[in-house]
Amino acid sequence: AQRVTQPEKLLSVFKGAPVELKCNYSYSGSPELFWYVQYSRQRLQLLLRHISRESIKGFTADLNKGETSFHLKKPFAQEEDSAMYYCALQANTGNQFYFGTGTSLTVIP
Amino acid sequence: SAVISQKPSRDICQRGTSLTIQCQVDSQVTMMFWYRQQPGQSLTLIATANQGSEATYESGFVIDKFPISRPNLTFSTLTVSNMSPEDSSIYLCSASGWNTGELFFGEGSRLTVL
């Protein structure tokens, strides 16, 4: 069975400080990994996906298959980064998406 | 991209009644899913809505409690049957194309059962 774990429910950092949101997964196949974000009063939306290896809004995430991790990082946090972040895994059979419990990030001015 | 509309956006219901949530996508999509987000918790996948056939339910969810329809590529409904206060939650409709790797979400339907 698949599982996505985000160990931190809440995370606070000061503006300009580095931020890392942790995500670990377990899945028997080769999953696709994603980060989704939900800003206040907005719907959930895609932030980035591991296969594209791109940086979105200064965020990057590297898939580490050995550690089964997909941590989200940003070198300098901004106030507008305050949001709920969800790590997600897409199954390669059926294409379902499974989400972690989410991390609420607060960037302190 | 896809824009997803859900209704109702919120409702207050009595124990023992049923409520149907509608989900409309503005473009043809391959996959449609229903999630539940209980207070303070993550999104839990209820089922995959399959066009023209029975939905595929995740462990812990059954058709009798959460019947789902998907008559075409852009529309789906989720019914929450014989509701109890434990069913109070936000129900989210989502959709994606096959292997596009992006899931689009509706704004959710907030259900309160008294």
Coordinates of C-alpha atoms in Angstrom, one line a residue:
Chain A
A1 CA 0.0 0.0 0.0
Q2 CA 1.1 3.6 -0.6
R3 CA 1.8 6.0 2.1
V4 CA 3.0 9.7 2.2
T5 CA 4.3 11.1 5.4
Q6 CA 4.9 14.7 6.3
P7 CA 6.3 14.7 9.8
E8 CA 5.7 18.4 10.5
K9 CA 2.2 19.7 10.9
L10 CA 3.3 23.2 11.5
L11 CA 6.5 25.0 10.5
S12 CA 7.4 28.6 11.2
V13 CA 10.5 30.4 9.7
F14 CA 11.6 34.0 9.5
K15 CA 11.5 35.9 6.3
G16 CA 14.7 35.4 4.4
A17 CA 15.6 32.1 6.2
P18 CA 15.8 28.8 4.4
V19 CA 12.9 26.5 4.6
E20 CA 12.6 22.7 4.2
L21 CA 9.3 20.8 4.2
K22 CA 9.9 17.1 4.7
C23 CA 8.1 14.3 2.8
N24 CA 8.7 10.6 2.8
Y25 CA 6.8 8.0 0.9
S26 CA 6.4 4.3 0.6
Y27 CA 5.1 2.6 -2.6
S28 CA 5.9 -0.7 -4.2
G29 CA 6.2 0.7 -7.7
S30 CA 7.9 3.8 -9.2
P31 CA 5.6 6.7 -8.2
E32 CA 5.4 10.2 -9.5
L33 CA 5.9 12.7 -6.7
F34 CA 4.4 16.2 -6.4
W35 CA 4.0 19.1 -4.1
Y36 CA 0.6 20.9 -4.0
V37 CA 0.0 24.2 -2.2
Q38 CA -3.2 25.8 -0.8
Y39 CA -3.0 29.5 -0.1
S40 CA -5.5 31.1 2.2
R41 CA -9.0 31.1 0.6
Q42 CA -7.8 29.5 -2.6
R43 CA -8.2 26.0 -3.9
L44 CA -5.4 23.4 -3.9
Q45 CA -3.0 23.8 -6.8
L46 CA 0.1 22.1 -8.2
L47 CA 3.4 23.7 -7.1
L48 CA 5.9 21.3 -8.7
R49 CA 6.4 17.7 -9.8
H50 CA 9.6 15.7 -9.6
I51 CA 9.8 14.7 -13.3
S52 CA 10.0 18.3 -14.5
R53 CA 13.0 19.1 -12.2
E54 CA 12.1 22.8 -12.3
S55 CA 12.0 25.5 -9.7
I56 CA 8.7 27.2 -9.0
K57 CA 8.5 30.4 -6.9
G58 CA 12.1 29.6 -5.8
F59 CA 11.1 26.1 -4.5
T60 CA 12.8 22.9 -5.5
A61 CA 12.4 19.3 -4.6
D62 CA 14.7 16.4 -5.3
L63 CA 13.5 12.8 -5.4
N64 CA 15.8 10.6 -3.3
K65 CA 14.8 7.0 -4.1
G66 CA 17.3 5.6 -1.6
E67 CA 15.8 7.5 1.3
T68 CA 12.3 7.5 -0.3
S69 CA 12.1 11.2 0.3
F70 CA 10.9 14.3 -1.7
H71 CA 11.7 17.2 0.5
L72 CA 10.7 20.7 -0.6
K73 CA 13.2 23.5 -0.2
K74 CA 13.6 27.2 -0.7
P75 CA 16.7 29.1 0.2
F76 CA 15.0 32.4 1.3
A77 CA 11.4 32.3 2.5
Q78 CA 9.0 35.1 1.6
E79 CA 5.9 36.1 3.5
E80 CA 3.7 35.1 0.5
D81 CA 5.0 31.5 0.9
S82 CA 2.8 31.1 4.0
A83 CA 0.3 28.4 3.0
M84 CA -0.6 24.7 3.5
Y85 CA 1.7 22.4 1.6
Y86 CA 0.9 18.8 0.6
C87 CA 3.2 16.2 -0.7
A88 CA 1.5 13.8 -3.1
L89 CA 2.2 10.5 -4.8
Q90 CA 0.6 9.4 -8.0
A91 CA 0.2 5.7 -8.4
N92 CA 1.5 4.2 -11.7
T93 CA -1.5 1.9 -11.9
G94 CA -4.9 3.8 -12.0
N95 CA -3.2 7.2 -11.7
Q96 CA -4.7 7.9 -8.3
F97 CA -3.1 10.6 -6.2
Y98 CA -2.4 10.1 -2.5
F99 CA -1.7 13.0 -0.2
G100 CA 0.3 13.5 3.0
T101 CA -1.2 15.1 6.0
G102 CA 0.1 18.5 5.0
T103 CA 2.5 21.1 6.6
S104 CA 1.3 24.6 7.4
L105 CA 4.1 27.0 6.7
T106 CA 4.1 30.4 8.3
V107 CA 6.8 32.9 7.3
I108 CA 7.3 35.5 10.0
P109 CA 8.0 39.0 8.8
Chain B
S1 CA -5.9 23.3 -17.4
A2 CA -9.3 22.6 -16.1
V3 CA -11.8 24.6 -14.0
I4 CA -13.9 22.6 -11.7
S5 CA -17.2 23.8 -10.2
Q6 CA -18.8 22.1 -7.3
K7 CA -22.2 22.6 -5.7
P8 CA -23.4 23.0 -3.1
S9 CA -20.4 24.9 -1.7
R10 CA -21.8 24.2 1.8
D11 CA -24.8 22.6 3.4
I12 CA -26.1 21.7 6.8
C13 CA -27.9 18.4 6.9
Q14 CA -29.9 16.3 9.4
R15 CA -28.7 12.9 10.6
G16 CA -30.1 10.1 8.5
T17 CA -30.6 12.1 5.3
S18 CA -28.6 12.0 2.1
L19 CA -26.9 14.7 0.0
T20 CA -25.7 14.7 -3.5
I21 CA -22.7 16.9 -4.5
Q22 CA -22.3 17.8 -8.2
C23 CA -19.0 18.4 -10.0
Q24 CA -18.7 20.0 -13.4
V25 CA -15.4 20.3 -15.3
D26 CA -15.1 22.9 -18.1
S27 CA -13.2 20.5 -20.4
Q28 CA -13.1 16.8 -21.1
V29 CA -10.9 15.1 -18.6
T30 CA -9.9 11.5 -18.3
M31 CA -9.7 11.0 -14.6
M32 CA -12.1 12.3 -11.9
F33 CA -11.7 11.6 -8.2
W34 CA -13.5 12.4 -5.0
Y35 CA -11.7 13.3 -1.8
R36 CA -12.7 13.9 1.8
Q37 CA -10.9 16.4 4.0
Q38 CA -11.9 16.1 7.6
P39 CA -11.2 18.9 10.0
G40 CA -7.4 19.2 10.6
Q41 CA -6.7 16.2 8.5
S42 CA -5.3 15.5 5.0
L43 CA -7.1 14.7 1.8
T44 CA -8.4 11.1 1.8
L45 CA -9.2 9.5 -1.6
I46 CA -12.7 8.1 -1.6
A47 CA -13.0 6.8 -5.1
T48 CA -12.1 7.2 -8.7
A49 CA -15.2 8.1 -10.8
N50 CA -15.2 6.0 -13.9
Q51 CA -17.2 7.1 -16.9
G52 CA -20.0 4.8 -17.8
S53 CA -19.1 2.2 -15.1
E54 CA -19.0 1.7 -11.4
A55 CA -16.6 3.8 -9.4
T56 CA -13.4 2.3 -7.9
Y57 CA -13.5 2.7 -4.2
E58 CA -10.5 3.0 -1.8
S59 CA -10.2 0.8 1.2
G60 CA -12.7 1.9 3.9
F61 CA -15.2 3.4 1.5
V62 CA -18.2 1.6 0.0
I63 CA -20.7 2.2 -2.8
D64 CA -23.7 2.0 -0.5
K65 CA -22.5 4.9 1.6
F66 CA -20.9 7.0 -1.2
P67 CA -22.6 6.2 -4.5
I68 CA -20.9 8.0 -7.4
S69 CA -22.0 8.6 -10.9
R70 CA -20.1 9.8 -13.9
P71 CA -22.4 9.8 -17.0
N72 CA -19.9 11.7 -19.2
L73 CA -16.3 13.0 -19.3
T74 CA -17.1 16.4 -17.7
F75 CA -19.6 15.6 -14.9
S76 CA -19.8 13.5 -11.7
T77 CA -21.8 13.3 -8.6
L78 CA -21.1 12.0 -5.1
T79 CA -23.9 11.1 -2.7
V80 CA -23.3 10.9 1.0
S81 CA -26.0 8.5 2.2
N82 CA -27.6 8.1 5.6
M83 CA -25.4 10.8 7.1
S84 CA -24.1 11.0 10.6
P85 CA -22.1 13.7 12.3
E86 CA -18.9 11.8 11.5
D87 CA -19.6 12.6 7.8
S88 CA -19.1 16.3 8.5
S89 CA -16.2 17.2 6.2
I90 CA -15.1 19.0 3.1
Y91 CA -15.7 16.9 0.0
L92 CA -13.5 17.7 -3.0
C93 CA -13.9 16.9 -6.6
S94 CA -10.7 16.7 -8.7
A95 CA -9.8 15.9 -12.2
S96 CA -6.8 15.3 -14.5
G97 CA -6.0 14.1 -17.9
W98 CA -4.4 10.7 -18.3
N99 CA -0.7 10.9 -17.3
T100 CA -0.7 14.7 -17.3
G101 CA 0.6 14.6 -13.8
E102 CA -1.5 17.5 -12.6
L103 CA -4.6 17.3 -10.5
F104 CA -7.1 20.1 -10.6
F105 CA -9.5 20.7 -7.7
G106 CA -12.9 22.2 -7.1
E107 CA -13.4 24.6 -4.2
G108 CA -14.9 21.9 -2.1
S109 CA -18.3 21.3 -0.5
R110 CA -18.4 21.8 3.2
L111 CA -20.9 19.5 4.8
T112 CA -22.1 19.7 8.4
V113 CA -24.3 17.0 9.8
L114 CA -26.3 17.7 12.9

